[in-house]
PDB file of C-alpha atoms and ligand atoms in Angstrom:
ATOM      1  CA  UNK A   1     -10.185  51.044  12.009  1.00 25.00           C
ATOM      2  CA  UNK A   2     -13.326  52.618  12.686  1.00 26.00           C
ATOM      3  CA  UNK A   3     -15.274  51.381  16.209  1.00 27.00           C
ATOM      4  CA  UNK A   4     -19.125  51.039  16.804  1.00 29.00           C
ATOM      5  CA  UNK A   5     -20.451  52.686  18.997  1.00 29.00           C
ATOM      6  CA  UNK A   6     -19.664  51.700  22.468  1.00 29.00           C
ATOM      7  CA  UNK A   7     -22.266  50.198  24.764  1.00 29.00           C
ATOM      8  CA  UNK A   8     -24.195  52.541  27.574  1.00 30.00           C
ATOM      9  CA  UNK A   9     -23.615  50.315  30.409  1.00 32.00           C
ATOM     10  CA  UNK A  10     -21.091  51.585  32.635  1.00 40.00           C
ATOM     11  CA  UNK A  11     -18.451  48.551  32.445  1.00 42.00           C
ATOM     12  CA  UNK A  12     -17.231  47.483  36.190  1.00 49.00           C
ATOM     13  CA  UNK A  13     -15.222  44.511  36.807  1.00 58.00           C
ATOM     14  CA  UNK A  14     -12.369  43.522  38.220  1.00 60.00           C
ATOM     15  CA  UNK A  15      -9.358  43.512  36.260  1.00 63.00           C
ATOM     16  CA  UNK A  16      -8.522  39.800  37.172  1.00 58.00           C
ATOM     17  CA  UNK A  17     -12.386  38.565  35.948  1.00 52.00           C
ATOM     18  CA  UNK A  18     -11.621  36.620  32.803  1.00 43.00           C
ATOM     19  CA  UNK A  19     -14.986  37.192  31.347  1.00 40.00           C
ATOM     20  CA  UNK A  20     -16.969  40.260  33.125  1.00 40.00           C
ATOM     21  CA  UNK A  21     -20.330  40.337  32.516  1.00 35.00           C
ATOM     22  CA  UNK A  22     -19.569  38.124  29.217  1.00 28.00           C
ATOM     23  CA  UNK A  23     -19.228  41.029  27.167  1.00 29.00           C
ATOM     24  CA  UNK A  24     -15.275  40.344  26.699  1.00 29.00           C
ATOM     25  CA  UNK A  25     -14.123  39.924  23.364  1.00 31.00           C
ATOM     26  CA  UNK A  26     -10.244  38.358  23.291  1.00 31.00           C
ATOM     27  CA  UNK A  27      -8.706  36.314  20.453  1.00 31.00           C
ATOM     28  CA  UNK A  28      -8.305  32.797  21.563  1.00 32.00           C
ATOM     29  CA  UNK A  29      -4.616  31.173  22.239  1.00 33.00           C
ATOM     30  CA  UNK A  30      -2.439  33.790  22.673  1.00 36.00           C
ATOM     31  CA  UNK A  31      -4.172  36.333  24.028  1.00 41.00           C
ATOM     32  CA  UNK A  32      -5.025  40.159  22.941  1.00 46.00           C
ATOM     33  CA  UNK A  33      -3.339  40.747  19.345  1.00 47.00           C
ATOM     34  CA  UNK A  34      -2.409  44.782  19.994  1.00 50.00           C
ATOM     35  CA  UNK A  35      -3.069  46.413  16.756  1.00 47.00           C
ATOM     36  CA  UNK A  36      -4.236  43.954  14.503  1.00 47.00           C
ATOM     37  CA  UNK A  37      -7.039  44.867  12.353  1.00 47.00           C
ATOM     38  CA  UNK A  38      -8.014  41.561  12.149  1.00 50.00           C
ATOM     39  CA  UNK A  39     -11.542  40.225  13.340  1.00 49.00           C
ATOM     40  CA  UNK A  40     -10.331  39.025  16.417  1.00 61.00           C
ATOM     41  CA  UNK A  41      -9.672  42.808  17.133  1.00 66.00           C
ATOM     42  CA  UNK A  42     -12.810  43.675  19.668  1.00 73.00           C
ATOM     43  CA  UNK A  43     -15.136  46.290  17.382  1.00 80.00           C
ATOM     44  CA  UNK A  44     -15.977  48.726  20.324  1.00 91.00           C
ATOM     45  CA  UNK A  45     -13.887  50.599  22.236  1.00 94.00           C
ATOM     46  CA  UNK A  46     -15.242  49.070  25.655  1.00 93.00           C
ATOM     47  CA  UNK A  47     -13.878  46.044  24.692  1.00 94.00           C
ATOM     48  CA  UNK A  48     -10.469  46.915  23.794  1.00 94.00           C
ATOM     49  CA  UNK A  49     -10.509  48.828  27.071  1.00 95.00           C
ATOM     50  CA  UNK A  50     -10.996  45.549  28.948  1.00 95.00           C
ATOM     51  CA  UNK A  51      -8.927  43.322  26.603  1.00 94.00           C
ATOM     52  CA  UNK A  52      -5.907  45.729  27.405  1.00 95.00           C
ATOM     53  CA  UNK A  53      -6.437  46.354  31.289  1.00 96.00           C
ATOM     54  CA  UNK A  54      -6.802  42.613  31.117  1.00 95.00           C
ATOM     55  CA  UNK A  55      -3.731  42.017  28.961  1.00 95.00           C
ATOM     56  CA  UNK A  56      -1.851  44.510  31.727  1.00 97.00           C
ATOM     57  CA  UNK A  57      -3.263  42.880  34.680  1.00 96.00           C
ATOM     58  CA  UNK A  58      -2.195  39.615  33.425  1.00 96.00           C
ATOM     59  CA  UNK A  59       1.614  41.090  32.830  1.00 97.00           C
ATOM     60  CA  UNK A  60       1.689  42.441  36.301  1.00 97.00           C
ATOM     61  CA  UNK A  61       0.146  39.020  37.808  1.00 97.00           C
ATOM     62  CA  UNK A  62       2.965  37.360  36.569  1.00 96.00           C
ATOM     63  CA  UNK A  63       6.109  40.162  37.824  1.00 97.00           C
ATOM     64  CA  UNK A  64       4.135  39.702  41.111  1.00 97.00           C
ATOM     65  CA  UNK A  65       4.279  35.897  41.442  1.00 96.00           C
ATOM     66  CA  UNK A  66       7.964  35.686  40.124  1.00 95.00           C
ATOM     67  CA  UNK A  67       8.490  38.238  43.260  1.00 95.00           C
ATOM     68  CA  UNK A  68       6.696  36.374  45.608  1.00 96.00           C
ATOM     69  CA  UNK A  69       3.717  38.716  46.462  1.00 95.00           C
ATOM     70  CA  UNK A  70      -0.229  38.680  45.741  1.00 93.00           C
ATOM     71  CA  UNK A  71      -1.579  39.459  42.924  1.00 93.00           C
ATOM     72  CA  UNK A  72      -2.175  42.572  42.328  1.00 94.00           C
ATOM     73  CA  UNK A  73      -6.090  43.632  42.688  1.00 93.00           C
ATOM     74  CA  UNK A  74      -8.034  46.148  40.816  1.00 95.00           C
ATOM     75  CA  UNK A  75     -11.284  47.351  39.202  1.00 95.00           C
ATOM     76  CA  UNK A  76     -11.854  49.063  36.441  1.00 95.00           C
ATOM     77  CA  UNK A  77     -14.743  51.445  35.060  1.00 95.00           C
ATOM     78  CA  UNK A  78     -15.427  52.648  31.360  1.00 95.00           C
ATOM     79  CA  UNK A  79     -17.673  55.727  31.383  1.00 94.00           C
ATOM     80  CA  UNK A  80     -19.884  56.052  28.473  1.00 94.00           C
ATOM     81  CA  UNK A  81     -19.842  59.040  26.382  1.00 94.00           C
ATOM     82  CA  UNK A  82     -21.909  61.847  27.783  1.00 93.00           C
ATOM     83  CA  UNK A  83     -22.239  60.219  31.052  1.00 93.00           C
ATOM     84  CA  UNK A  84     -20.877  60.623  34.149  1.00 91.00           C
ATOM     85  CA  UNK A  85     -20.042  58.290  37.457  1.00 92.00           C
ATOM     86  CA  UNK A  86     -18.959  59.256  40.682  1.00 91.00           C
ATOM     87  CA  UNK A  87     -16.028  58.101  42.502  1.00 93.00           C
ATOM     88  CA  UNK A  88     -14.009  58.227  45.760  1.00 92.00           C
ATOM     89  CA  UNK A  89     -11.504  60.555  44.528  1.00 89.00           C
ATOM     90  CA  UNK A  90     -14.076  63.589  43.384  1.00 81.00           C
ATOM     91  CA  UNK A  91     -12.839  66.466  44.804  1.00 73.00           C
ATOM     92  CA  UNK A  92     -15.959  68.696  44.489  1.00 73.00           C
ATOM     93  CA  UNK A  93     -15.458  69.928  41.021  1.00 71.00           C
ATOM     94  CA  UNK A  94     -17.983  67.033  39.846  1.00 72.00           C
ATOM     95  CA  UNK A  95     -18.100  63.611  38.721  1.00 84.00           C
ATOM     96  CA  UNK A  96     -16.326  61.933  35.930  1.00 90.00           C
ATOM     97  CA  UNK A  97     -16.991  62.565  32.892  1.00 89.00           C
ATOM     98  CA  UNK A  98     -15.693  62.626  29.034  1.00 88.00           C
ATOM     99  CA  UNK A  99     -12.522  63.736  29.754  1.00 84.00           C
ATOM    100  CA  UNK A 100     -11.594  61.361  32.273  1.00 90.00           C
ATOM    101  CA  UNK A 101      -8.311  58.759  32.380  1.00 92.00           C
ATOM    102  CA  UNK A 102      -7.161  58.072  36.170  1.00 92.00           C
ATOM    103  CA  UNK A 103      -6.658  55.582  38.390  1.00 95.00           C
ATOM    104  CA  UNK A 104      -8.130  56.316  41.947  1.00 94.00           C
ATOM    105  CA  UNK A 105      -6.451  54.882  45.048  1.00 94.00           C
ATOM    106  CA  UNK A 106      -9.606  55.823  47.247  1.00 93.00           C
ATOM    107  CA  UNK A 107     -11.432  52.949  45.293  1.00 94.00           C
ATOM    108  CA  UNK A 108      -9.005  50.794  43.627  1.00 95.00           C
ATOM    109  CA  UNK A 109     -10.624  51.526  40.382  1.00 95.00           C
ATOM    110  CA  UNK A 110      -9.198  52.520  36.563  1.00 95.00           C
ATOM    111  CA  UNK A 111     -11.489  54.942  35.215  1.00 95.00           C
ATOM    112  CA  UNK A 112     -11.148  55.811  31.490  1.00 94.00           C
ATOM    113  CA  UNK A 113     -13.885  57.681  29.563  1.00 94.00           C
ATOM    114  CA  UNK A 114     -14.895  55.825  26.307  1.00 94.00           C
ATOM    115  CA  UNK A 115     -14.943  59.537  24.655  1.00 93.00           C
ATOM    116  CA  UNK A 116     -12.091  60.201  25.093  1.00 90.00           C
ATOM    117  CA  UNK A 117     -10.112  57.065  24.650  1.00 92.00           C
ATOM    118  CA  UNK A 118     -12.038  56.638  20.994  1.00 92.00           C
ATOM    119  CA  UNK A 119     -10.945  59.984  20.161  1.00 88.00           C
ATOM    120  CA  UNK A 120      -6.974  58.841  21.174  1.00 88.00           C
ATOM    121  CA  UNK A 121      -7.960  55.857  19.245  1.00 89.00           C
ATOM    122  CA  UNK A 122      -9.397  57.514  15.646  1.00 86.00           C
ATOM    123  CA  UNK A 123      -7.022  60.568  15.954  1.00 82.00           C
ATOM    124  CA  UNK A 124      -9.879  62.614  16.484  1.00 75.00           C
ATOM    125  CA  UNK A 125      -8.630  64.603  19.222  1.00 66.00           C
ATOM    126  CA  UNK A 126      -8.543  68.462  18.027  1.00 52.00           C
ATOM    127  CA  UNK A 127      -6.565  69.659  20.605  1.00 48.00           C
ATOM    128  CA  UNK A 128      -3.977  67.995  22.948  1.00 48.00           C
ATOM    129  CA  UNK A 129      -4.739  66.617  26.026  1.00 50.00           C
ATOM    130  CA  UNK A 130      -6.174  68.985  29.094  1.00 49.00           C
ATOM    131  CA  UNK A 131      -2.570  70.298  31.080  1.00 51.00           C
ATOM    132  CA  UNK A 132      -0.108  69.238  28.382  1.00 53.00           C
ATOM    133  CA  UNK A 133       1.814  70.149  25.772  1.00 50.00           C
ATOM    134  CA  UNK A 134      -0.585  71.358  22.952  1.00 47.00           C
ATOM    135  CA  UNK A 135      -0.325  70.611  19.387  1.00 49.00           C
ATOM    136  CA  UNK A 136       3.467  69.130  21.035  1.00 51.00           C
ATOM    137  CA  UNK A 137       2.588  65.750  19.727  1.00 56.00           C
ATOM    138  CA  UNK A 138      -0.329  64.178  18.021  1.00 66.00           C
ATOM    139  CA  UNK A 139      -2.384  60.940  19.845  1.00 74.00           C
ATOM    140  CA  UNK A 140      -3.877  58.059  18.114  1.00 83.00           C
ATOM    141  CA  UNK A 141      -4.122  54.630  17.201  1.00 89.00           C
ATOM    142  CA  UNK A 142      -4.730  51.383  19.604  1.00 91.00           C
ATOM    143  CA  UNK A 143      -1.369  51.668  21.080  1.00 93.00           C
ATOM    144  CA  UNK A 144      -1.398  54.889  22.044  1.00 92.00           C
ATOM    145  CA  UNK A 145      -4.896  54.008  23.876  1.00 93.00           C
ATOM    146  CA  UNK A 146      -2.883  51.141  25.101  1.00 95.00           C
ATOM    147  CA  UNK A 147      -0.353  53.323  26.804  1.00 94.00           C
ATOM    148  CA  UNK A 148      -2.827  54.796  28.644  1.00 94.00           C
ATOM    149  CA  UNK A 149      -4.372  51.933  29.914  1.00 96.00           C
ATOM    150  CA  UNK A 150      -0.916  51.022  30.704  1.00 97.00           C
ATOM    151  CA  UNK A 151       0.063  54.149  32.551  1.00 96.00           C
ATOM    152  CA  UNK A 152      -2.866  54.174  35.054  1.00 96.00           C
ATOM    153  CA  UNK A 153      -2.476  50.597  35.856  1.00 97.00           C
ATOM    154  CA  UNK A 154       1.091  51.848  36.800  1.00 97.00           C
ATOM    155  CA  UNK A 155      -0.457  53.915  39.424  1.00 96.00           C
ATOM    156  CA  UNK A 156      -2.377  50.784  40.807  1.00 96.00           C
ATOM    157  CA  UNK A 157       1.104  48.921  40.882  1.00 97.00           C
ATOM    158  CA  UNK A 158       2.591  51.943  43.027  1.00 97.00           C
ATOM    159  CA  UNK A 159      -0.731  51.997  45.215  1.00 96.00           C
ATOM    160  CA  UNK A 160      -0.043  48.103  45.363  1.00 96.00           C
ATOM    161  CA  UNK A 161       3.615  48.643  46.264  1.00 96.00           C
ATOM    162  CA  UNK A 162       2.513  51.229  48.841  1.00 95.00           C
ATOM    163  CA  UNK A 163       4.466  53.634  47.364  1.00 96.00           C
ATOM    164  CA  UNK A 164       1.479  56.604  47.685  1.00 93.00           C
ATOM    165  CA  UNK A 165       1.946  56.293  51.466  1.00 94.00           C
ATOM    166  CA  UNK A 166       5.542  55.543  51.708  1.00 93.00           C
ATOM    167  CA  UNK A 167       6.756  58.545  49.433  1.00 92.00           C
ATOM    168  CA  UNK A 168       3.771  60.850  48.938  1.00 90.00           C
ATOM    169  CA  UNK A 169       4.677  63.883  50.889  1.00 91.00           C
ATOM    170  CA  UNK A 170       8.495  63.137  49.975  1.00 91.00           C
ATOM    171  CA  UNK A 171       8.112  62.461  46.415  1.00 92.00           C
ATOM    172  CA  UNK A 172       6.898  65.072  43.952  1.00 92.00           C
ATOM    173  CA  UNK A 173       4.003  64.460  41.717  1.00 92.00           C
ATOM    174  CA  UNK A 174       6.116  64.095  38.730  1.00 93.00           C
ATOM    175  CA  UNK A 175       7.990  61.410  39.544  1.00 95.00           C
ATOM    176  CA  UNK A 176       5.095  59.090  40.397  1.00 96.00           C
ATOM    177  CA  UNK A 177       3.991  59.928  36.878  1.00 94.00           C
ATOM    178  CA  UNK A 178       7.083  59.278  35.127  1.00 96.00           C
ATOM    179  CA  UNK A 179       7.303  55.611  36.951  1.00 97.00           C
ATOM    180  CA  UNK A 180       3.980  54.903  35.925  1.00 96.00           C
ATOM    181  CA  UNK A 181       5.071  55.469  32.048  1.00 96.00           C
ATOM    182  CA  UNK A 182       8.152  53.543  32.441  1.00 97.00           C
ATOM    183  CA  UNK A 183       6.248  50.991  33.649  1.00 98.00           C
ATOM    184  CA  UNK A 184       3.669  51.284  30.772  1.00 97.00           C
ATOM    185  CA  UNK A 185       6.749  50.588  28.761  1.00 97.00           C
ATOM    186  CA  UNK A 186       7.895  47.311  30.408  1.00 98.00           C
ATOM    187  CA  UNK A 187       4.652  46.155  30.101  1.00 98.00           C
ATOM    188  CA  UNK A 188       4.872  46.912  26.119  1.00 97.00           C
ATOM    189  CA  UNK A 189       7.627  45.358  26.034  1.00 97.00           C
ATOM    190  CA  UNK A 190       6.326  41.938  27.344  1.00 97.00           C
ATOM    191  CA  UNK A 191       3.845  42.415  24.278  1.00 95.00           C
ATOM    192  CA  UNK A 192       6.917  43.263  21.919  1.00 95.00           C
ATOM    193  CA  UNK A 193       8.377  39.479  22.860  1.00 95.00           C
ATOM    194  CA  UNK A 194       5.510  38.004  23.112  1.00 93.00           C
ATOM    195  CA  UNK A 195       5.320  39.350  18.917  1.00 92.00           C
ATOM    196  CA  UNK A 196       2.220  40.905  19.341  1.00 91.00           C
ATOM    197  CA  UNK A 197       3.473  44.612  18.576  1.00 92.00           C
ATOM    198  CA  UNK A 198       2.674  45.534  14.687  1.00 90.00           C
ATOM    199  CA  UNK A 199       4.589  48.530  12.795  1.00 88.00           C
ATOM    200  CA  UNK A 200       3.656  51.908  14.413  1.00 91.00           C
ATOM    201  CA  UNK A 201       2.456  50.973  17.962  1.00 92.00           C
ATOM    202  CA  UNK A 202       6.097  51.692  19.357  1.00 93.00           C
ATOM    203  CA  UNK A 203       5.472  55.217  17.527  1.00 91.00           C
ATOM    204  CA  UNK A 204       1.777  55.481  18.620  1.00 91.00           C
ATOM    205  CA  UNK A 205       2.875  55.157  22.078  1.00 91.00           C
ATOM    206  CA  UNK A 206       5.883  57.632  22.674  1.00 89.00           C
ATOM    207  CA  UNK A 207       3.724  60.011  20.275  1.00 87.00           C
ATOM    208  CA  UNK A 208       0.815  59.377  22.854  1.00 87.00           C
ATOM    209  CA  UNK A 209       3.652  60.466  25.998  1.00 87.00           C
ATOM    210  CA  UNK A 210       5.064  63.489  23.978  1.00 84.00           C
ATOM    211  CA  UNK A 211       1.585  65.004  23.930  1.00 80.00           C
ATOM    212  CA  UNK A 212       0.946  64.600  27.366  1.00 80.00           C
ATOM    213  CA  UNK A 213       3.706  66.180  28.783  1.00 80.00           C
ATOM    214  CA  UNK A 214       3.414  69.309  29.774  1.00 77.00           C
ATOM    215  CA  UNK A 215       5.657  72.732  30.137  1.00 75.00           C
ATOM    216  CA  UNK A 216       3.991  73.492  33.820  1.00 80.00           C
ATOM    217  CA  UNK A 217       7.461  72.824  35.691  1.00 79.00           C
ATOM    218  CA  UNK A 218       6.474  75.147  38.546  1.00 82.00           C
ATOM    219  CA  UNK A 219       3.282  73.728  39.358  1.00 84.00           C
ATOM    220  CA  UNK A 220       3.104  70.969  41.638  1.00 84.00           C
ATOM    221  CA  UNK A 221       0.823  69.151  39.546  1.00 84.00           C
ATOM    222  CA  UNK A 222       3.098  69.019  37.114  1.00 88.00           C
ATOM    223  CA  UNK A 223       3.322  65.496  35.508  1.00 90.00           C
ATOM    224  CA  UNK A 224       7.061  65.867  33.637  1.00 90.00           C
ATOM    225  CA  UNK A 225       7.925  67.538  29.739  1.00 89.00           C
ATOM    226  CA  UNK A 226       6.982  65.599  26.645  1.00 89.00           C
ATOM    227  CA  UNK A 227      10.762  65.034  26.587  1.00 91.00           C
ATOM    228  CA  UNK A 228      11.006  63.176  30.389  1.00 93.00           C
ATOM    229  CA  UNK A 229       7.769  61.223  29.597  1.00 93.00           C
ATOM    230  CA  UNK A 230       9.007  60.178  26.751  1.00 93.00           C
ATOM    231  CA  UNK A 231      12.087  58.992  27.905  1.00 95.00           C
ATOM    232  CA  UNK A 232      10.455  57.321  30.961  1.00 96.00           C
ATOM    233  CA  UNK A 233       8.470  55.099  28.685  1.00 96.00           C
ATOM    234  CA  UNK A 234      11.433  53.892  26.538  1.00 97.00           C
ATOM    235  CA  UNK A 235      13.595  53.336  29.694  1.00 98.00           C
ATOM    236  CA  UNK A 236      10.659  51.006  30.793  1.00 98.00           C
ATOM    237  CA  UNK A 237      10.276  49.642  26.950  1.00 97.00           C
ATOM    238  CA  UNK A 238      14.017  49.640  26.571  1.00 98.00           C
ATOM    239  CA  UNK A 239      15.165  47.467  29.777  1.00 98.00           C
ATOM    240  CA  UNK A 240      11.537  45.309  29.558  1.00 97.00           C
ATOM    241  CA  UNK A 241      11.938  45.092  33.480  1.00 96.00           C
ATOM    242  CA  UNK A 242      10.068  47.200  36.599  1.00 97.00           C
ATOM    243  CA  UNK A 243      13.447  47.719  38.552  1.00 97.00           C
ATOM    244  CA  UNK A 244      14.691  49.901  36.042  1.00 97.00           C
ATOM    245  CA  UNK A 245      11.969  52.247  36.712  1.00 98.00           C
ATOM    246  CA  UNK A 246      12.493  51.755  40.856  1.00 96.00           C
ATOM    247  CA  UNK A 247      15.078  55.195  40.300  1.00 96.00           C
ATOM    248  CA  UNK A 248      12.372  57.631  39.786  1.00 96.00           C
ATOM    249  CA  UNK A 249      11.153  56.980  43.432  1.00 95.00           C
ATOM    250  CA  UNK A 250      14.051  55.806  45.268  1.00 90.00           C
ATOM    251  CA  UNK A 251      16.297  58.994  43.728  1.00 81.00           C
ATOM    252  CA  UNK A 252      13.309  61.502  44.036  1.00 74.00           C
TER     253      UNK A 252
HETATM  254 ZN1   ZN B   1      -0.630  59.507  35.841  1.00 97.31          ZN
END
């Protein structure tokens, strides 16, 4: 499915806003329909950005309340194409830009770059991601964008959980990385029995973790192989519940 162009405002809202700024597009009743090509599907990339951070949040809302704790809290940011924003976790090497996907503790905020998610999203992509595994796997389609989305609202969760300060000098890099994949896969799987997973978006999104994996085991940047993200995300998909992905931490 092809996407307009996206819009130039820089979208800011919080994750929990059901309508931010009133540019939200969502099918009515039961909520985003994950790779339907449909016309309830939202026609720019912006706005499937916010229906799936919204779809996410709502997932996460819900494991919170059945735990007893608050909900969890968030913003989120979609950059433009060819612009940039700053944010609490520069580290002097610029502002965010095109290539950007994170989720930055220093804020509380999601930032994905509209770029680069519509190239995940049309297969455009001509090389693999920046750090991983190139030409390993091959990103696109909705769900792949999806597991994105997914992944860096994992990070919030562990920021929410305050697992950044509890095991951040303990706990290497990787495993907070492969946690936040498995729990991009529980969350899929809430949308799997909810029926709103069509053919291919279980493919698009362990595709989508293949290719960012990377082969830089010595580095301590390192964010796990194709193979362990993979597997993180269909531990998380498999099991459909966030204590199966508690072992990356507590066995780190
Ligand atoms: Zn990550």
């Amino acid at each position: 499915m092809a996407l307009a162009g996206a819009a130039y405002l820089l979208a800011t809202a919080r994750a929990d806003d059901p309508t931010p700024d009133g540019r939200l597009t969502r099918s009515s009743g039961q909520g985003l329909i994950l790779g339907s090509r449909d016309s309830d599907q939202p026609t720019t990339i912006e706005g499937f950005l916010t229906g799936v951070v919204q779809d996410v949040d709502s997932y996460w809302t819900n494991v919170f309340r059945d735990a007893g704790l608050q909900e969890p809290r968030v913003s989120y940011a979609w950059i433009p194409a060819g612009q940039t924003t700053a944010s609490a976790c520069d580290d002097g090497s610029g502002s965010l830009g095109d290539q950007a996907a994170l989720y930055c503790p220093g804020d509380d905020t999601i930032y994905i770059s509209e770029q680069f998610a519509t190239d995940i999203y049309d297969g455009a992509l001509d090389q693999a991601l920046p750090g991983s595994s190139q030409g390993y796997g091959q990103t696109m389609g909705d769900f792949a964008v999806a597991y994105i989305v997914a992944h860096e609202y994992g990070h919030q969760i562990q920021d929410e959980l305050g697992a950044f300060q509890r095991d951040g000098d303990r706990v290497p890099t990787m495993q907070f990385e492969l946690q936040a994949d498995c729990y991009a896969g529980t969350w899929a799987n809430s949308a799997l029995r909810d029926n709103r997973l069509e053919d291919g978006d279980v493919q698009e999104a362990l595709d989508a973790a293949l290719a960012v994996g990377d082969f830089d085991v010595n580095n301590p940047g390192h964010h796990g192989t194709p193979e362990q993200r993979e597997e993180a995300w269909n531990r998380g998909f498999e099991a459909g519940d966030p204590s199966s992905c508690d072992a990356y931490l507590d066995e780190a």
